[in-house]
Amino acid sequence: MDDEYAEYRCSACKKDIKSNVVQCKKCIKLFYHPGCVKHRVYDKNSELVACPGPFAKFSIDSDKDKEADMRKASTSTGLLPRSSGSTGSAGSNSNRTGDASGTMSTDEKINWLVKAVKKIKADLVIEREIKTMIKEVVREELGKIKQELGEMRRMIQETTCGPSRGPQRSYSEVIKEKKKENVIIVKPKIQQESEATKKLIKEKVDIKSMAMGITKLKKGSKGTVIMGCEAGEEVKKLKETVQAKLGENYNVMESPQSRPKIKIINIGLEEMNLDDNELINTIKMQNKMGTVNIRIVKRMIKEKRNKQPGKKGNEEGSIIIEADEETHEVILKKVKLNIGWKKCPVFNHINVKRCFKCWGYYHIAKNCTREETCFKCAGSHNSRDCTATKKKCVNCMFKNQTYNLRISDDHDALSPECPTFKRALQEEKRRAGWEDDK
């Protein structure tokens, strides 16, 4: 038998064990005289109770090899650190006895506790990260569900119940009413609550002495307050008054609004190579548009499919421009614009965000958590691998199943006649604050 286990000390009475030894197999390296087993352990309710064992009895003289195996097993488990024989004097009997009996010094116990605390802390950090990830996924899915429910509620009211109050109005009438409200945002330069900003505005600005009505006064994020009124002249006056009263510690700005966009196609390559200012001036001069507010937001150049080898000039391009409402209406009424040596068709452009993985709306494939879907037949496969002969729109099918509707789904998800797509376009128009001229 190794020198480390030449002697045993009772963990209860702390006396040397000469012959028979009782070992607790559950609590490694605890040895007792027969009848001295008194140690306790924590149960599942974190209460100290007598250790249930099991206990093994052996003779020091006859079971030396067995005890050596137990010593190796306990060391490999790493449950309790083993006292180093190098500490203290080389010939110290107490140190050697401490190694054999499994008792630890104060420093060893502290080291063991530090390691245990570090492991518990690491486990808690991982648990918090997992909870945060779950919360983010749930929040995103709840947002999508809320958006879908709001969309379907409006659709059901319009198609089945009709408007709940007052006479039925057209879509354009609703949009014109929505456009009456103009908004300013009051943002503090210092960090404070929105309630404090709102309170200061009410104290500093005497709205009773101003010839205007406030349609909105609500708290925003990061200390901001949103204020609204009807006429454009009113919002300018309100902005100037609030800025003067609050001083330079606050920024008062008008809310940026989405402007209507137009797509112009079949533009010659020569004109596409012009910079933005030159191209805009060309459009103004050739179409006698005078002073208008136009901005190019996107350019697209492509080659014609029937291009013949060796021939030039088959390339053509398209642009998307942003204009004010008046210019937008003027351009659409022209149907085509003179640009260079061509008459280029113009179209009302509305961009609806679409996912190319599940073919749903209002998100992109990079952030999509749904399974891949075929836009042709709504099957769970890539569209390139589709062999179905019957078309089925995944968006219309989903709305029929979820909201018990009866809209037609015998078309693919990219069809311009898709009811769900038309509804998404209508919603995008409403968000932008303008209507389609058709």
Coordinates of N, CA and C in Angstrom, one line a residue, residues 24 28 39 62 105 132 314:
C24 N -17.4 6.3 3.8 CA -18.6 6.7 3.1 C -18.3 6.8 1.6
I28 N -16.5 11.0 -0.8 CA -15.2 10.4 -1.0 C -14.2 10.9 0.0
H39 N -21.5 12.3 10.2 CA -21.5 13.5 9.3 C -22.8 13.7 8.6
S62 N -6.1 -6.1 5.1 CA -6.5 -7.0 4.1 C -6.9 -6.2 2.8
S105 N -6.4 21.5 4.6 CA -6.1 22.7 5.4 C -7.0 23.8 5.0
T132 N -31.8 35.9 -22.4 CA -31.8 37.1 -23.2 C -32.1 36.7 -24.7
N314 N -27.2 48.8 -76.8 CA -28.4 47.9 -76.3 C -28.6 48.1 -74.8

